[in-house]
Amino acid sequence: MNVTRGFTGRPRVVNAGLPPGQYDAGDDWPVLSAEVTPDLAPADWTFRVDGLVEAPRTWDWDEAHALPGSAYEGDIHCVTSWSKFGVRFGGVSLDAFFDVVRPRPSATHVLAYSHTGYTTNLPLADLTGGRAWIAWEYGGKPLAAEHGGPARLLVPHLYFWKSAKWIAGLRLLDQDEPGFWEQNGYHARGNPWQEQRYSGD
Amino acid sequence: MTENLASGTRPETRFAVPGRIAVSNRAAAVWQTATLTEIRRETPHAATFRFATPAWAGHLPGQHLMLRLTAGDGYTAQRHYSIASAPDDAGHIELTLDHVDGGEVSGWFHTVARPGDEVEVRGPLSGFFAWPGDRPALLIGAGSGVVPLMSMVRHRRARGLDVPLRLLVSARGPQELIYAREYGAETTPVFTRSAPEGAPVGRLDAGHVAPLFADGPAGGWEAYVCGSNAFAEHASRLLVEAGQPVDRIRIERYG
């Protein structure tokens, strides 16, 4: 252990929900995106799921909203080391989309991409079983553009760069393909509990 | 089933690390010791911390690192910071940190740290915001958002590059302008609250940006914006309105 002289840190928060290396951002919700926030109206938003699926499909705003609604209440964790507790997102579980397109048995990974061109990769297993959403509400209100509105991917059990803002689609693949930050040295999976921040962690 | 799912089937994307920038993924995984050698006050709220980093593999202007402090009971705090120094400053890196109210890490730096202290760093991280010095660069920063941009300015100066580079830097007033004594003809300061005698007071606006496009380089600019989220939103909108393509605007936001 490499102790820093004179460093005591904040009073320790006893919070079992805080992954290693994270701190509680409280009411703050930092905005971290490398691109210009797009001017994307709900009427122009579409969401496509294709690749290794039986029935590729594109949903528009109304069609996506016609699927059964689903909410996430819990915590989110950013690789830049803040965590945010007790947030509430509303949207639709990805399971509802997968039920329609029917992933093929050979599908193992997903490349998520945004209307801005941002990409991020995930194992398919991280997006099924009620653990991932297309989210368009935050705290009961429409999701703000700077936080990915009108709609973003939400995968709260992984670092938040995986939860692609302005989500445009998912491509199911039989291999892992690094996305934008992953090509920049970030970890392929990004599990906050294992501190999978950077390639090699 | 694999033949039609090679990388050729990636979604169309204009948003990516420039191919000309090589990112080392390996260096980012390793923590190394950085020894504080010097502290320079920049403004009442910001100071530059110079470190000896003998194991540092080098960086590109605009990259950042992760810094870790460890308390006696094993508690750690880690933060991302942009690198202020030019790559040519071999064996050393400099960070310029604001003293954040109640800031756990910046508070330690501003009130406890002294030369000889050791911290841990890993990096450099992310090539997206990097500028290797090969294309005209239009830099817009506010407050401590000027830090990664200054690495670019210093790099251009240290290498004697003649590729066009312009810096618009916004500060509340002359006392808050980080690196004030280092700016040259490439820089236009914008003062939002108080300005030196004869200089205007006001927010960065289209009038600051327009001349850089009226008289811009053939082939256009690579634009780099760094600052608070509110500033980044404002500045990037001004750039888009001035005709800068969105896929040639790179943004680093603070909170």
Short mmCIF file of C-alpha atoms in Angstrom, two decimals:
data_model
loop_
_atom_site.label_atom_id
_atom_site.label_comp_id
_atom_site.label_asym_id
_atom_site.label_seq_id
_atom_site.Cartn_x
_atom_site.Cartn_y
_atom_site.Cartn_z
CA MET A 1 0.00 0.00 0.00
CA ASN A 2 1.33 3.36 -1.08
CA VAL A 3 0.07 5.71 1.65
CA THR A 4 -0.12 9.39 0.69
CA ARG A 5 1.35 11.60 3.39
CA GLY A 6 -1.30 13.66 5.11
CA PHE A 7 -4.20 12.27 3.11
CA THR A 8 -7.16 11.19 5.19
CA GLY A 9 -9.95 11.44 2.62
CA ARG A 10 -13.59 12.13 3.24
CA PRO A 11 -15.30 10.66 6.25
CA ARG A 12 -15.92 7.04 5.31
CA VAL A 13 -19.39 6.42 4.06
CA VAL A 14 -20.53 2.99 5.10
CA ASN A 15 -22.42 2.15 1.97
CA ALA A 16 -22.46 -1.37 0.66
CA GLY A 17 -23.70 -0.01 -2.65
CA LEU A 18 -20.48 1.84 -3.39
CA PRO A 19 -18.14 -0.14 -5.65
CA PRO A 20 -14.38 0.10 -5.01
CA GLY A 21 -12.76 3.38 -6.03
CA GLN A 22 -16.11 5.20 -6.32
CA TYR A 23 -17.52 8.15 -4.39
CA ASP A 24 -21.10 9.28 -3.91
CA ALA A 25 -21.89 12.18 -6.25
CA GLY A 26 -24.97 13.05 -4.20
CA ASP A 27 -27.36 15.26 -6.15
CA ASP A 28 -24.85 15.90 -8.93
CA TRP A 29 -25.18 14.12 -12.21
CA PRO A 30 -22.03 14.96 -14.15
CA VAL A 31 -22.35 15.07 -17.92
CA LEU A 32 -19.61 13.16 -19.71
CA SER A 33 -19.86 12.83 -23.45
CA ALA A 34 -17.18 13.56 -25.98
CA GLU A 35 -19.48 14.67 -28.78
CA VAL A 36 -21.79 17.56 -29.45
CA THR A 37 -25.20 17.00 -27.86
CA PRO A 38 -27.45 16.20 -30.82
CA ASP A 39 -30.67 18.03 -31.48
CA LEU A 40 -32.74 14.87 -31.72
CA ALA A 41 -36.53 15.15 -31.43
CA PRO A 42 -38.58 12.15 -30.28
CA ALA A 43 -40.26 12.18 -33.72
CA ASP A 44 -36.85 11.66 -35.33
CA TRP A 45 -35.65 8.99 -32.90
CA THR A 46 -35.56 5.39 -34.06
CA PHE A 47 -34.21 2.23 -32.49
CA ARG A 48 -33.11 -0.79 -34.51
CA VAL A 49 -32.11 -4.29 -33.44
CA ASP A 50 -30.45 -6.42 -36.12
CA GLY A 51 -27.47 -8.69 -36.81
CA LEU A 52 -27.85 -12.25 -35.52
CA VAL A 53 -31.59 -12.14 -34.97
CA GLU A 54 -34.49 -13.93 -36.65
CA ALA A 55 -36.50 -10.79 -37.40
CA PRO A 56 -34.57 -7.50 -37.53
CA ARG A 57 -36.76 -4.54 -36.72
CA THR A 58 -36.76 -0.76 -36.32
CA TRP A 59 -39.06 0.96 -33.83
CA ASP A 60 -40.02 4.61 -33.92
CA TRP A 61 -40.89 6.61 -30.80
CA ASP A 62 -44.57 5.63 -30.69
CA GLU A 63 -43.92 1.98 -31.51
CA ALA A 64 -41.30 1.71 -28.77
CA HIS A 65 -43.67 3.37 -26.30
CA ALA A 66 -46.35 0.84 -27.20
CA LEU A 67 -44.22 -1.91 -25.66
CA PRO A 68 -44.82 -2.72 -21.97
CA GLY A 69 -43.23 -0.09 -19.76
CA SER A 70 -40.57 -0.92 -17.24
CA ALA A 71 -38.59 1.09 -14.69
CA TYR A 72 -35.18 0.86 -13.08
CA GLU A 73 -34.68 2.05 -9.54
CA GLY A 74 -31.20 1.79 -8.16
CA ASP A 75 -27.67 3.07 -8.57
CA ILE A 76 -25.39 4.04 -11.44
CA HIS A 77 -21.59 4.13 -11.57
CA CYS A 78 -19.30 6.13 -13.85
CA VAL A 79 -15.74 5.04 -14.60
CA THR A 80 -14.58 8.57 -13.74
CA SER A 81 -15.32 7.43 -10.16
CA TRP A 82 -18.66 8.96 -9.22
CA SER A 83 -21.68 6.87 -8.31
CA LYS A 84 -25.23 8.05 -7.99
CA PHE A 85 -27.68 6.34 -5.67
CA GLY A 86 -31.42 5.82 -5.85
CA VAL A 87 -32.03 7.03 -9.38
CA ARG A 88 -35.21 6.16 -11.26
CA PHE A 89 -35.39 5.66 -15.00
CA GLY A 90 -38.48 4.79 -17.01
CA GLY A 91 -38.57 3.07 -20.37
CA VAL A 92 -38.80 -0.43 -21.76
CA SER A 93 -36.80 -3.52 -20.84
CA LEU A 94 -34.56 -4.71 -23.65
CA ASP A 95 -36.15 -8.12 -23.15
CA ALA A 96 -39.30 -6.71 -24.77
CA PHE A 97 -37.33 -5.81 -27.90
CA PHE A 98 -35.49 -9.12 -27.95
CA ASP A 99 -38.81 -10.98 -27.68
CA VAL A 100 -39.74 -9.44 -31.03
CA VAL A 101 -36.46 -9.87 -32.93
CA ARG A 102 -35.54 -13.28 -31.41
CA PRO A 103 -31.74 -13.46 -31.05
CA ARG A 104 -30.18 -16.49 -32.74
CA PRO A 105 -28.34 -19.02 -30.57
CA SER A 106 -25.05 -17.93 -32.17
CA ALA A 107 -25.42 -14.34 -30.90
CA THR A 108 -22.98 -13.75 -28.03
CA HIS A 109 -22.18 -10.03 -28.15
CA VAL A 110 -23.79 -6.73 -29.01
CA LEU A 111 -22.47 -3.54 -30.50
CA ALA A 112 -24.66 -0.65 -29.34
CA TYR A 113 -24.55 2.51 -31.44
CA SER A 114 -25.93 5.99 -31.09
CA HIS A 115 -27.46 8.54 -33.41
CA THR A 116 -24.22 10.50 -32.95
CA GLY A 117 -22.08 7.57 -34.10
CA TYR A 118 -20.88 6.59 -30.61
CA THR A 119 -20.46 2.85 -30.14
CA THR A 120 -19.98 0.51 -27.18
CA ASN A 121 -19.80 -3.28 -26.97
CA LEU A 122 -21.45 -5.62 -24.48
CA PRO A 123 -21.92 -9.34 -23.93
CA LEU A 124 -25.51 -10.20 -24.91
CA ALA A 125 -25.96 -11.80 -21.49
CA ASP A 126 -25.53 -8.36 -19.88
CA LEU A 127 -28.54 -7.04 -21.78
CA THR A 128 -31.08 -9.78 -21.02
CA GLY A 129 -32.93 -10.99 -17.96
CA GLY A 130 -34.30 -7.61 -16.89
CA ARG A 131 -30.93 -5.92 -16.48
CA ALA A 132 -31.00 -3.44 -19.36
CA TRP A 133 -33.44 -0.87 -20.69
CA ILE A 134 -34.15 1.70 -23.32
CA ALA A 135 -34.80 4.65 -21.02
CA TRP A 136 -36.57 7.91 -21.84
CA GLU A 137 -37.60 9.14 -18.42
CA TYR A 138 -35.51 10.19 -15.47
CA GLY A 139 -37.15 10.98 -12.16
CA GLY A 140 -40.54 10.90 -13.87
CA LYS A 141 -39.59 13.49 -16.48
CA PRO A 142 -38.37 13.21 -20.07
CA LEU A 143 -34.68 12.40 -20.17
CA ALA A 144 -32.65 15.57 -20.83
CA ALA A 145 -30.74 15.74 -24.10
CA GLU A 146 -27.38 16.10 -22.34
CA HIS A 147 -28.07 12.86 -20.49
CA GLY A 148 -28.95 11.02 -23.69
CA GLY A 149 -32.54 12.09 -24.32
CA PRO A 150 -34.83 11.44 -25.99
CA ALA A 151 -33.68 7.86 -25.26
CA ARG A 152 -30.57 6.09 -24.06
CA LEU A 153 -29.43 2.59 -23.34
CA LEU A 154 -29.38 1.82 -19.62
CA VAL A 155 -27.18 -0.99 -18.27
CA PRO A 156 -26.81 0.04 -14.65
CA HIS A 157 -24.76 -2.94 -13.49
CA LEU A 158 -21.87 -1.85 -15.74
CA TYR A 159 -19.90 1.43 -15.84
CA PHE A 160 -22.07 4.06 -17.42
CA TRP A 161 -20.09 4.53 -20.65
CA LYS A 162 -21.82 1.27 -21.66
CA SER A 163 -25.22 2.98 -21.35
CA ALA A 164 -24.99 4.66 -24.75
CA LYS A 165 -26.73 8.03 -24.97
CA TRP A 166 -29.00 8.80 -27.94
CA ILE A 167 -29.24 5.09 -28.63
CA ALA A 168 -29.93 4.22 -32.26
CA GLY A 169 -29.56 0.48 -32.33
CA LEU A 170 -28.05 -2.82 -31.28
CA ARG A 171 -26.25 -5.18 -33.61
CA LEU A 172 -26.03 -8.77 -32.38
CA LEU A 173 -22.74 -10.47 -33.20
CA ASP A 174 -21.01 -13.77 -32.57
CA GLN A 175 -17.80 -12.04 -31.45
CA ASP A 176 -16.80 -9.08 -29.31
CA GLU A 177 -16.00 -5.87 -31.20
CA PRO A 178 -14.60 -2.94 -29.20
CA GLY A 179 -16.62 0.27 -29.31
CA PHE A 180 -15.54 3.88 -29.00
CA TRP A 181 -14.08 4.02 -25.48
CA GLU A 182 -12.96 0.41 -25.65
CA GLN A 183 -10.75 1.36 -28.62
CA ASN A 184 -9.51 4.16 -26.37
CA GLY A 185 -8.18 1.74 -23.80
CA TYR A 186 -11.26 1.17 -21.69
CA HIS A 187 -12.21 -2.29 -20.49
CA ALA A 188 -14.25 -4.57 -22.75
CA ARG A 189 -16.89 -5.30 -20.09
CA GLY A 190 -16.69 -2.60 -17.41
CA ASN A 191 -17.96 -4.25 -14.23
CA PRO A 192 -17.72 -1.61 -11.45
CA TRP A 193 -17.52 -4.23 -8.70
CA GLN A 194 -14.39 -5.65 -10.24
CA GLU A 195 -13.05 -2.19 -11.15
CA GLN A 196 -12.82 -3.10 -14.81
CA ARG A 197 -11.92 0.42 -15.86
CA TYR A 198 -9.18 0.02 -18.40
CA SER A 199 -7.98 -2.67 -20.74
CA GLY A 200 -5.89 -5.01 -18.62
CA ASP A 201 -7.74 -4.38 -15.35
CA MET B 1 -23.06 -17.54 -39.69
CA THR B 2 -19.87 -15.64 -39.13
CA GLU B 3 -19.05 -14.64 -42.67
CA ASN B 4 -21.48 -11.73 -42.78
CA LEU B 5 -20.62 -10.46 -39.32
CA ALA B 6 -17.02 -9.45 -39.66
CA SER B 7 -16.05 -5.91 -38.76
CA GLY B 8 -17.39 -4.77 -42.14
CA THR B 9 -20.86 -4.91 -40.63
CA ARG B 10 -20.16 -2.30 -37.97
CA PRO B 11 -22.75 0.45 -38.00
CA GLU B 12 -21.81 3.52 -39.97
CA THR B 13 -20.07 5.88 -37.57
CA ARG B 14 -18.30 9.15 -38.05
CA PHE B 15 -17.43 9.36 -34.41
CA ALA B 16 -14.19 7.65 -33.59
CA VAL B 17 -10.62 8.02 -32.55
CA PRO B 18 -8.76 9.56 -35.47
CA GLY B 19 -6.87 6.79 -37.20
CA ARG B 20 -3.65 8.77 -37.02
CA ILE B 21 -3.62 8.69 -33.23
CA ALA B 22 -2.21 5.55 -31.70
CA VAL B 23 -3.49 4.80 -28.23
CA SER B 24 -1.46 2.67 -25.88
CA ASN B 25 -3.84 0.49 -23.93
CA ARG B 26 -1.17 -1.14 -21.86
CA ALA B 27 0.20 1.87 -20.01
CA ALA B 28 -3.25 2.71 -18.69
CA ALA B 29 -3.41 -0.46 -16.63
CA VAL B 30 -0.31 0.16 -14.53
CA TRP B 31 -0.13 2.42 -11.48
CA GLN B 32 3.18 4.19 -11.08
CA THR B 33 4.65 6.56 -8.56
CA ALA B 34 4.83 10.28 -9.31
CA THR B 35 6.92 12.47 -7.02
CA LEU B 36 5.87 16.06 -6.54
CA THR B 37 8.78 18.36 -7.33
CA GLU B 38 7.29 21.84 -7.60
CA ILE B 39 4.11 23.80 -6.94
CA ARG B 40 3.40 26.97 -8.92
CA ARG B 41 0.48 29.22 -8.15
CA GLU B 42 -1.44 30.16 -11.30
CA THR B 43 -4.47 32.03 -9.91
CA PRO B 44 -6.00 32.45 -6.44
CA HIS B 45 -7.83 29.14 -7.00
CA ALA B 46 -5.55 27.15 -9.27
CA ALA B 47 -2.02 25.85 -8.97
CA THR B 48 0.25 23.74 -11.12
CA PHE B 49 1.77 20.60 -9.63
CA ARG B 50 4.90 19.28 -11.29
CA PHE B 51 5.85 15.64 -10.87
CA ALA B 52 8.86 13.54 -11.63
CA THR B 53 7.57 10.45 -13.43
CA PRO B 54 10.55 8.39 -14.51
CA ALA B 55 8.38 5.49 -15.69
CA TRP B 56 5.95 7.64 -17.71
CA ALA B 57 5.65 6.29 -21.26
CA GLY B 58 4.79 9.70 -22.71
CA HIS B 59 1.52 11.19 -23.86
CA LEU B 60 -0.11 13.21 -26.59
CA PRO B 61 -1.27 16.75 -25.92
CA GLY B 62 -4.88 16.60 -24.67
CA GLN B 63 -4.69 13.22 -22.95
CA HIS B 64 -5.49 12.73 -19.27
CA LEU B 65 -4.46 10.43 -16.47
CA MET B 66 -5.97 8.90 -13.39
CA LEU B 67 -4.48 9.92 -10.06
CA ARG B 68 -4.84 8.03 -6.79
CA LEU B 69 -4.32 9.05 -3.20
CA THR B 70 -4.28 6.45 -0.43
CA ALA B 71 -5.11 7.08 3.23
CA GLY B 72 -3.47 5.25 6.13
CA ASP B 73 -6.40 2.87 6.51
CA GLY B 74 -6.25 1.83 2.86
CA TYR B 75 -9.01 4.14 1.67
CA THR B 76 -8.29 5.48 -1.80
CA ALA B 77 -9.60 8.37 -3.86
CA GLN B 78 -9.01 8.54 -7.58
CA ARG B 79 -9.72 11.27 -10.12
CA HIS B 80 -9.14 11.96 -13.79
CA TYR B 81 -7.01 14.99 -14.57
CA SER B 82 -5.91 16.46 -17.87
CA ILE B 83 -2.18 16.73 -18.43
CA ALA B 84 -0.96 20.30 -18.78
CA SER B 85 2.62 19.73 -19.85
CA ALA B 86 3.91 19.09 -23.34
CA PRO B 87 5.05 15.57 -24.22
CA ASP B 88 8.59 16.77 -24.67
CA ASP B 89 8.95 17.50 -20.97
CA ALA B 90 10.53 14.04 -20.58
CA GLY B 91 10.33 12.36 -17.21
CA HIS B 92 7.95 14.97 -15.87
CA ILE B 93 4.26 15.73 -16.05
CA GLU B 94 2.35 18.75 -14.83
CA LEU B 95 -1.23 19.00 -13.65
CA THR B 96 -3.08 22.23 -12.97
CA LEU B 97 -5.81 21.79 -10.39
CA ASP B 98 -8.58 24.06 -9.20
CA HIS B 99 -9.15 24.07 -5.48
CA VAL B 100 -12.65 22.61 -5.48
CA ASP B 101 -14.82 23.50 -2.48
CA GLY B 102 -14.76 20.49 -0.20
CA GLY B 103 -12.69 18.64 -2.79
CA GLU B 104 -11.16 15.57 -1.25
CA VAL B 105 -8.27 15.28 -3.71
CA SER B 106 -7.86 18.89 -4.82
CA GLY B 107 -8.09 19.89 -1.15
CA TRP B 108 -5.15 17.67 -0.31
CA PHE B 109 -3.14 19.15 -3.16
CA HIS B 110 -3.89 22.74 -2.22
CA THR B 111 -3.53 22.50 1.54
CA VAL B 112 -1.26 19.53 2.34
CA ALA B 113 0.95 18.64 -0.61
CA ARG B 114 4.58 19.71 -0.71
CA PRO B 115 7.57 18.75 -2.85
CA GLY B 116 8.75 15.24 -2.10
CA ASP B 117 5.24 13.83 -1.67
CA GLU B 118 4.37 10.77 -3.69
CA VAL B 119 1.10 9.99 -5.42
CA GLU B 120 0.15 7.30 -7.90
CA VAL B 121 -0.86 7.84 -11.51
CA ARG B 122 -1.85 5.66 -14.44
CA GLY B 123 -2.11 6.64 -18.04
CA PRO B 124 -2.07 8.34 -20.41
CA LEU B 125 -5.74 7.74 -21.09
CA SER B 126 -7.95 8.30 -24.13
CA GLY B 127 -6.67 9.42 -27.50
CA PHE B 128 -9.97 10.97 -28.48
CA PHE B 129 -9.20 14.46 -27.23
CA ALA B 130 -5.57 14.30 -28.29
CA TRP B 131 -3.92 16.54 -30.85
CA PRO B 132 -0.66 15.23 -32.31
CA GLY B 133 0.13 18.55 -33.91
CA ASP B 134 -0.53 17.60 -37.51
CA ARG B 135 -3.75 19.50 -38.30
CA PRO B 136 -5.00 23.05 -37.74
CA ALA B 137 -6.51 23.21 -34.28
CA LEU B 138 -9.14 25.56 -32.91
CA LEU B 139 -9.14 25.35 -29.12
CA ILE B 140 -11.85 26.73 -26.86
CA GLY B 141 -11.62 26.45 -23.11
CA ALA B 142 -12.99 28.00 -19.95
CA GLY B 143 -11.53 28.05 -16.46
CA SER B 144 -9.40 25.00 -15.82
CA GLY B 145 -10.73 23.62 -19.11
CA VAL B 146 -7.75 25.32 -20.66
CA VAL B 147 -5.40 22.73 -19.13
CA PRO B 148 -5.38 20.07 -21.90
CA LEU B 149 -5.45 22.86 -24.50
CA MET B 150 -2.34 24.38 -22.97
CA SER B 151 -0.56 21.08 -23.46
CA MET B 152 -1.33 21.51 -27.18
CA VAL B 153 -0.13 25.12 -27.26
CA ARG B 154 3.08 24.14 -25.46
CA HIS B 155 3.60 21.18 -27.75
CA ARG B 156 3.29 23.37 -30.84
CA ARG B 157 5.70 25.88 -29.37
CA ALA B 158 8.23 23.30 -28.16
CA ARG B 159 8.32 21.61 -31.54
CA GLY B 160 8.27 24.85 -33.53
CA LEU B 161 5.27 23.62 -35.52
CA ASP B 162 3.77 26.06 -38.01
CA VAL B 163 0.41 24.29 -38.30
CA PRO B 164 -2.30 26.88 -37.49
CA LEU B 165 -3.56 26.88 -33.92
CA ARG B 166 -5.89 29.34 -32.20
CA LEU B 167 -7.00 29.40 -28.58
CA LEU B 168 -10.08 31.12 -27.20
CA VAL B 169 -9.91 31.04 -23.43
CA SER B 170 -12.70 32.25 -21.18
CA ALA B 171 -12.09 33.40 -17.61
CA ARG B 172 -14.06 35.44 -15.11
CA GLY B 173 -11.37 38.06 -14.94
CA PRO B 174 -7.66 38.64 -15.47
CA GLN B 175 -6.87 37.27 -11.99
CA GLU B 176 -8.60 33.99 -12.87
CA LEU B 177 -6.86 33.51 -16.21
CA ILE B 178 -4.69 30.39 -15.88
CA TYR B 179 -1.32 30.54 -17.70
CA ALA B 180 -1.89 34.26 -18.45
CA ARG B 181 1.80 35.03 -18.87
CA GLU B 182 2.34 32.22 -21.37
CA TYR B 183 -0.16 33.21 -24.04
CA GLY B 184 0.98 34.61 -27.34
CA ALA B 185 -0.61 35.79 -30.55
CA GLU B 186 -2.46 32.47 -30.90
CA THR B 187 -4.67 33.27 -27.91
CA THR B 188 -7.72 35.47 -27.43
CA PRO B 189 -8.87 35.75 -23.83
CA VAL B 190 -12.57 36.32 -23.16
CA PHE B 191 -13.44 37.91 -19.80
CA THR B 192 -16.92 37.32 -18.45
CA ARG B 193 -17.01 39.40 -15.24
CA SER B 194 -14.16 41.85 -15.24
CA ALA B 195 -11.57 42.72 -17.85
CA PRO B 196 -8.39 44.74 -18.11
CA GLU B 197 -8.87 48.39 -18.97
CA GLY B 198 -10.12 48.78 -22.52
CA ALA B 199 -11.07 45.11 -22.99
CA PRO B 200 -14.72 44.12 -23.26
CA VAL B 201 -16.59 42.13 -20.60
CA GLY B 202 -18.96 39.44 -21.82
CA ARG B 203 -19.57 35.84 -22.64
CA LEU B 204 -17.94 33.95 -25.48
CA ASP B 205 -20.16 34.57 -28.49
CA ALA B 206 -20.45 34.19 -32.26
CA GLY B 207 -18.40 37.34 -32.68
CA HIS B 208 -15.36 35.60 -31.22
CA VAL B 209 -15.80 32.51 -33.34
CA ALA B 210 -16.75 34.01 -36.72
CA PRO B 211 -13.34 35.54 -37.56
CA LEU B 212 -11.67 32.18 -37.06
CA PHE B 213 -13.85 30.75 -39.79
CA ALA B 214 -13.75 33.78 -42.08
CA ASP B 215 -9.99 33.50 -42.03
CA GLY B 216 -9.67 29.77 -41.39
CA PRO B 217 -7.20 27.26 -42.80
CA ALA B 218 -7.91 25.43 -46.04
CA GLY B 219 -9.50 22.13 -45.07
CA GLY B 220 -10.92 23.62 -41.89
CA TRP B 221 -10.20 23.15 -38.21
CA GLU B 222 -10.12 20.31 -35.76
CA ALA B 223 -12.02 21.83 -32.84
CA TYR B 224 -11.35 21.00 -29.18
CA VAL B 225 -13.68 22.28 -26.46
CA CYS B 226 -12.99 21.87 -22.76
CA GLY B 227 -14.77 23.28 -19.74
CA SER B 228 -17.83 22.87 -17.56
CA ASN B 229 -20.75 21.12 -19.16
CA ALA B 230 -22.65 24.40 -19.52
CA PHE B 231 -19.68 26.00 -21.24
CA ALA B 232 -19.09 22.97 -23.46
CA GLU B 233 -22.71 23.00 -24.58
CA HIS B 234 -22.55 26.72 -25.32
CA ALA B 235 -19.21 26.64 -27.13
CA SER B 236 -19.99 23.56 -29.19
CA ARG B 237 -23.28 25.13 -30.30
CA LEU B 238 -21.41 28.27 -31.40
CA LEU B 239 -19.02 26.12 -33.41
CA VAL B 240 -21.83 24.21 -35.12
CA GLU B 241 -23.58 27.50 -35.95
CA ALA B 242 -20.35 28.81 -37.41
CA GLY B 243 -20.22 25.82 -39.74
CA GLN B 244 -17.87 23.45 -37.92
CA PRO B 245 -18.80 19.81 -38.71
CA VAL B 246 -19.99 17.99 -35.56
CA ASP B 247 -17.66 15.07 -36.20
CA ARG B 248 -14.71 17.44 -35.99
CA ILE B 249 -15.61 18.79 -32.56
CA ARG B 250 -14.10 16.98 -29.59
CA ILE B 251 -15.36 17.80 -26.13
CA GLU B 252 -14.07 17.28 -22.61
CA ARG B 253 -16.62 18.22 -20.00
CA TYR B 254 -16.20 18.77 -16.32
CA GLY B 255 -19.26 17.75 -14.31
#
